[in-house]
Coordinates of C-alpha atoms and ligand atoms in Angstrom, one line a residue:
M1 CA 82.2 17.2 41.5
K2 CA 78.5 14.5 40.8
Y3 CA 75.5 15.6 41.9
A4 CA 72.3 13.6 42.7
L5 CA 68.6 15.2 43.3
V6 CA 66.6 13.4 45.3
T7 CA 63.2 13.6 46.0
G8 CA 61.7 13.8 49.6
A9 CA 64.9 12.4 51.0
S10 CA 64.0 14.5 54.5
R11 CA 62.7 10.5 55.8
G12 CA 62.3 7.4 55.3
I13 CA 64.1 5.8 52.0
G14 CA 65.3 9.0 50.1
R15 CA 67.0 10.0 53.5
A16 CA 69.2 7.1 53.3
I17 CA 69.6 7.3 49.5
A18 CA 71.0 10.9 49.8
V19 CA 73.3 9.0 52.7
R20 CA 74.4 6.9 51.0
L21 CA 74.5 8.3 47.9
A22 CA 76.8 11.1 49.6
R23 CA 79.1 8.2 50.6
E24 CA 79.2 7.7 47.1
G25 CA 80.9 10.8 46.7
Y26 CA 77.7 12.6 45.6
N27 CA 76.7 15.6 46.1
I28 CA 73.3 15.5 47.6
I29 CA 69.5 18.1 46.0
I30 CA 67.0 16.8 49.2
N31 CA 63.4 17.5 48.3
Y32 CA 61.1 17.2 50.3
R33 CA 57.5 18.9 50.7
S34 CA 57.4 20.6 54.8
N35 CA 59.4 18.5 57.7
D36 CA 62.3 21.9 58.2
S37 CA 63.1 20.1 60.7
E38 CA 63.7 16.5 59.0
A39 CA 65.5 17.9 56.1
E40 CA 68.4 19.9 58.2
A41 CA 68.9 17.0 59.5
A42 CA 69.6 14.7 56.4
L43 CA 71.4 17.6 55.2
E44 CA 73.1 16.5 58.6
E45 CA 73.3 13.6 57.5
V46 CA 75.1 14.0 54.2
R47 CA 77.8 15.9 55.2
Q48 CA 78.8 13.7 57.5
A49 CA 78.2 10.8 55.0
G50 CA 81.9 12.6 53.5
S51 CA 79.7 15.4 51.2
D52 CA 77.2 18.0 50.8
G53 CA 74.3 19.7 49.6
C54 CA 71.9 21.8 49.5
L55 CA 68.0 22.1 50.3
M56 CA 64.8 22.6 47.8
R57 CA 61.6 22.1 49.3
C58 CA 59.1 22.2 47.0
D59 CA 56.1 20.4 46.2
V60 CA 56.8 17.5 43.7
S61 CA 53.2 17.2 42.4
D62 CA 53.2 20.4 42.0
R63 CA 55.0 21.2 38.5
E64 CA 55.8 24.7 37.9
A65 CA 57.8 25.1 41.1
L66 CA 59.4 22.0 41.0
T67 CA 60.3 23.2 36.8
Q68 CA 61.2 26.9 38.9
H69 CA 63.0 25.5 41.7
I70 CA 65.4 23.1 39.5
E71 CA 66.4 25.6 37.2
E72 CA 67.5 27.8 39.1
W73 CA 69.4 25.2 40.5
Q74 CA 70.4 25.1 36.6
A75 CA 71.5 28.9 36.3
S76 CA 72.9 28.8 39.9
H77 CA 75.2 25.9 39.0
P78 CA 76.8 26.5 34.9
G79 CA 78.3 23.2 33.6
E80 CA 77.0 21.0 36.2
Y81 CA 73.9 18.8 35.7
I82 CA 72.4 16.1 37.7
E83 CA 73.3 12.9 36.5
V84 CA 71.0 11.1 39.2
L85 CA 68.0 11.4 39.6
V86 CA 65.7 9.2 42.6
N87 CA 62.0 9.7 42.4
N88 CA 61.0 8.9 45.5
A89 CA 58.5 11.7 47.0
G90 CA 54.9 9.1 47.6
I91 CA 52.3 8.2 50.3
R92 CA 50.1 6.8 49.7
K93 CA 45.8 6.9 51.6
D94 CA 44.8 3.7 52.0
N95 CA 40.9 3.0 50.8
L96 CA 38.7 0.7 49.2
L97 CA 38.0 1.6 45.9
M98 CA 34.0 1.5 47.2
W99 CA 35.4 4.4 49.5
M100 CA 37.3 5.9 48.4
S101 CA 37.3 10.1 47.4
H102 CA 38.4 12.2 44.7
E103 CA 40.7 13.8 47.0
E104 CA 42.4 10.6 47.9
W105 CA 42.6 9.5 44.5
R106 CA 43.7 12.5 42.9
S107 CA 47.0 13.2 45.8
V108 CA 48.1 9.9 46.1
L109 CA 48.5 10.4 41.2
D110 CA 49.8 13.7 42.5
I111 CA 52.6 13.0 44.5
N112 CA 53.4 9.8 42.6
L113 CA 52.1 9.9 39.3
E114 CA 52.6 13.3 38.0
G115 CA 55.7 14.0 40.6
F116 CA 57.6 11.2 38.9
F117 CA 57.0 13.3 35.2
A118 CA 58.0 16.9 36.8
A119 CA 61.6 16.1 38.0
T120 CA 62.3 13.4 35.4
Q121 CA 61.1 16.0 32.9
A122 CA 63.2 19.2 33.9
V123 CA 66.6 17.3 34.4
L124 CA 66.3 15.0 31.6
K125 CA 67.6 17.2 29.3
D126 CA 70.4 18.1 31.1
M127 CA 71.9 14.0 30.9
L128 CA 71.0 13.4 27.3
V129 CA 73.6 16.1 26.0
K130 CA 75.3 15.1 28.6
K131 CA 75.8 11.6 27.7
N132 CA 75.3 10.5 31.0
G133 CA 72.4 9.9 33.6
R134 CA 71.0 7.7 36.1
I135 CA 66.9 7.4 36.3
I136 CA 65.8 5.2 39.5
N137 CA 61.7 5.5 40.2
I138 CA 60.9 4.4 43.5
V139 CA 57.4 2.0 43.2
S140 CA 55.9 -0.4 44.8
L141 CA 55.3 -4.3 45.5
S142 CA 51.1 -2.8 44.7
G143 CA 52.8 -1.4 42.1
L144 CA 53.8 -4.9 40.1
K145 CA 50.8 -6.7 42.2
G146 CA 48.1 -5.4 42.5
M147 CA 47.0 -4.6 46.7
P148 CA 43.7 -4.1 47.7
G149 CA 42.0 -0.7 49.6
Q150 CA 45.6 0.2 47.1
T151 CA 44.2 1.3 43.8
N152 CA 45.0 4.7 44.3
Y153 CA 48.4 4.2 45.1
S154 CA 48.8 0.8 42.7
A155 CA 47.8 3.0 39.7
A156 CA 49.9 5.9 40.3
K157 CA 53.2 2.4 41.3
G158 CA 52.3 0.9 38.0
A159 CA 51.9 4.1 35.9
I160 CA 55.6 4.3 37.0
I161 CA 56.6 1.0 36.0
A162 CA 55.6 0.9 32.6
A163 CA 56.5 4.7 31.9
T164 CA 60.4 3.4 33.5
K165 CA 60.3 0.7 30.6
A166 CA 59.4 3.3 27.6
L167 CA 61.5 5.7 29.0
A168 CA 64.6 3.0 29.1
Q169 CA 64.0 2.7 25.7
E170 CA 64.2 5.9 24.6
V171 CA 67.5 7.8 26.4
A172 CA 69.2 5.0 25.9
K173 CA 70.8 5.5 22.9
K174 CA 72.2 8.5 24.9
R175 CA 73.9 6.8 28.1
V176 CA 70.5 7.5 30.5
T177 CA 69.6 4.2 32.0
V178 CA 65.9 3.8 33.5
N179 CA 65.3 1.6 36.5
A180 CA 61.9 1.1 39.1
I181 CA 63.2 -0.3 42.0
A182 CA 60.3 -1.6 44.1
P183 CA 60.4 -2.0 47.8
G184 CA 58.1 -4.7 49.3
F185 CA 57.8 -4.2 53.4
I186 CA 60.3 -1.2 54.8
A187 CA 60.3 -0.1 57.9
T188 CA 59.4 4.0 57.5
D189 CA 57.1 6.8 58.8
L190 CA 55.0 5.4 54.7
T191 CA 55.0 2.2 57.2
G192 CA 54.2 2.9 61.2
D193 CA 50.1 2.3 61.1
L194 CA 50.1 -1.0 60.0
D195 CA 51.6 -4.1 62.4
E196 CA 54.5 -5.1 62.5
G197 CA 54.2 -7.8 64.3
E198 CA 50.9 -9.2 61.4
L199 CA 52.5 -8.2 59.2
K200 CA 55.8 -9.6 59.4
K201 CA 54.3 -14.3 59.4
L202 CA 54.0 -13.5 55.8
I203 CA 57.5 -12.5 55.0
P204 CA 59.3 -15.5 54.2
T205 CA 62.6 -13.3 55.6
G206 CA 60.2 -12.9 59.0
R207 CA 61.4 -9.0 59.5
F208 CA 60.2 -5.8 57.6
G209 CA 63.4 -4.3 55.0
K210 CA 65.7 -1.5 55.9
P211 CA 65.7 1.8 54.8
E212 CA 69.6 2.0 54.3
E213 CA 69.3 -1.9 52.3
V214 CA 66.6 0.2 49.6
A215 CA 69.5 3.1 48.9
A216 CA 72.3 0.2 48.8
L217 CA 70.4 -0.7 45.6
A218 CA 70.0 2.2 44.3
A219 CA 73.7 2.8 45.1
F220 CA 74.3 -0.4 42.8
L221 CA 72.3 1.2 40.4
A222 CA 73.8 4.9 39.9
S223 CA 76.8 3.5 39.4
P224 CA 78.9 2.9 36.1
D225 CA 78.6 -0.9 37.0
A226 CA 75.0 -0.6 36.7
A227 CA 75.6 1.1 33.6
Y228 CA 74.3 -2.5 30.8
I229 CA 70.8 -2.3 33.6
T230 CA 68.7 -0.5 31.6
G231 CA 64.6 -0.3 31.6
E232 CA 64.4 -3.0 34.3
V233 CA 61.8 -3.1 38.0
I234 CA 64.3 -5.0 40.9
S235 CA 61.5 -5.8 43.2
I236 CA 63.3 -5.6 48.1
N237 CA 60.9 -7.3 49.2
G238 CA 62.0 -10.0 51.4
G239 CA 60.8 -12.8 49.6
L240 CA 57.2 -11.5 49.4
Y241 CA 55.9 -11.6 46.2
T242 CA 59.0 -12.6 43.3
Ligands
NDP1 P1 58.2 8.7 54.6 O1 56.6 8.4 54.5 O2 59.1 7.7 55.5 O3 59.2 9.5 53.7 C1 58.4 10.6 53.1 C2 59.0 11.7 51.9 O4 58.4 12.0 50.5 C3 59.8 12.3 53.1 O5 60.5 13.5 53.0 C4 58.3 13.4 52.4 O6 59.5 14.9 52.8 C5 58.8 13.1 51.4 N1 57.4 13.6 50.2 C6 56.2 13.2 50.4 N2 55.0 14.2 50.1 C7 55.5 14.9 49.1 C8 56.0 15.8 47.7 N3 54.1 16.2 47.5 N4 56.6 16.3 48.1 C9 58.3 16.1 47.8 N5 58.5 15.7 48.9 C10 57.2 14.6 49.3 O7 58.4 7.5 53.3 P2 58.5 6.3 52.6 O8 60.3 7.0 52.8 O9 58.8 4.8 53.9 O10 59.0 6.3 50.9 C11 59.8 6.9 49.6 C12 59.0 6.1 48.6 O11 59.2 5.0 48.8 C13 57.6 6.8 48.3 O12 57.4 6.4 46.8 C14 56.6 5.3 48.9 O13 55.6 5.0 47.6 C15 57.3 4.2 48.1 N6 57.5 3.0 49.6 C16 57.4 2.9 50.9 C17 57.6 1.4 50.8 C18 58.1 1.0 52.9 O14 57.4 0.3 52.6 N7 58.2 2.3 52.6 C19 57.1 0.0 50.1 C20 57.1 0.2 49.0 C21 57.1 1.8 48.2 P3 57.9 15.6 54.5 O15 59.6 15.1 55.8 O16 59.1 17.4 54.0 O17 57.0 14.7 54.8

């Protein structure tokens, strides 16, 4: 059995990735923060996709708790390991820096960036020992370009992009690849408050992306065909910024 851990997999992009990886034959560990009903629905979709999985309710910014959850999973699956990690859990709390509260700054860094560190460190050792692994970090156009009103989010995603490039070089010899996917506007709850009608005028393809389109890219990066791609940031943004 091949196992994949997707953080923030109860909704949106993470859920689409979980379902897509299930279709590719992975057993999915669905991490989420609090939305039990959506997580159950995601697990049901994973099963409908022909695989199975389990739920891991845990805030990724709580490093101790996340490490404990992953260690418990490892203890209950002797001889098995998490072959694919998708660091997807993320939030945005937009504000101009001038008016940004420390909580808005801190929580966005804690969930996006600290979450990446906690999950990656917890699964990396097994990947190195097995000499096989895929780490896929969901970042953002904001982390490449910088977006006004998102200094916190841009800083977190930009930091993960730099960490992706550094870690890729640390672990390449052990056949572990580390890549980042940088979506533009994707239709999920995260972008539900944005004016899609206005924003899509800025996008050359004239629409928001679908979570399933990001999932297809993640599935490719997880596949053996992508073994020679590492340390890359791949944009998926309808031509908005390249
Ligand atoms: P959604 O808001 O639709 O879903 C967020 C998911 O993350 C939910 O499953 C949520 O769980 C989970 N989550 C949130 N906080 C935590 C936490 N502290 N610990 C564990 N899980 C958590 O977001 P998207 O699907 O749109 O975004 C997914 C990723 O893609 C994020 O990293 C985001 O920054 C990135 N992204 C999204 C873009 C977009 O346009 N949508 C564009 C660029 C990047 P629960 O259901 O329990 O709340």
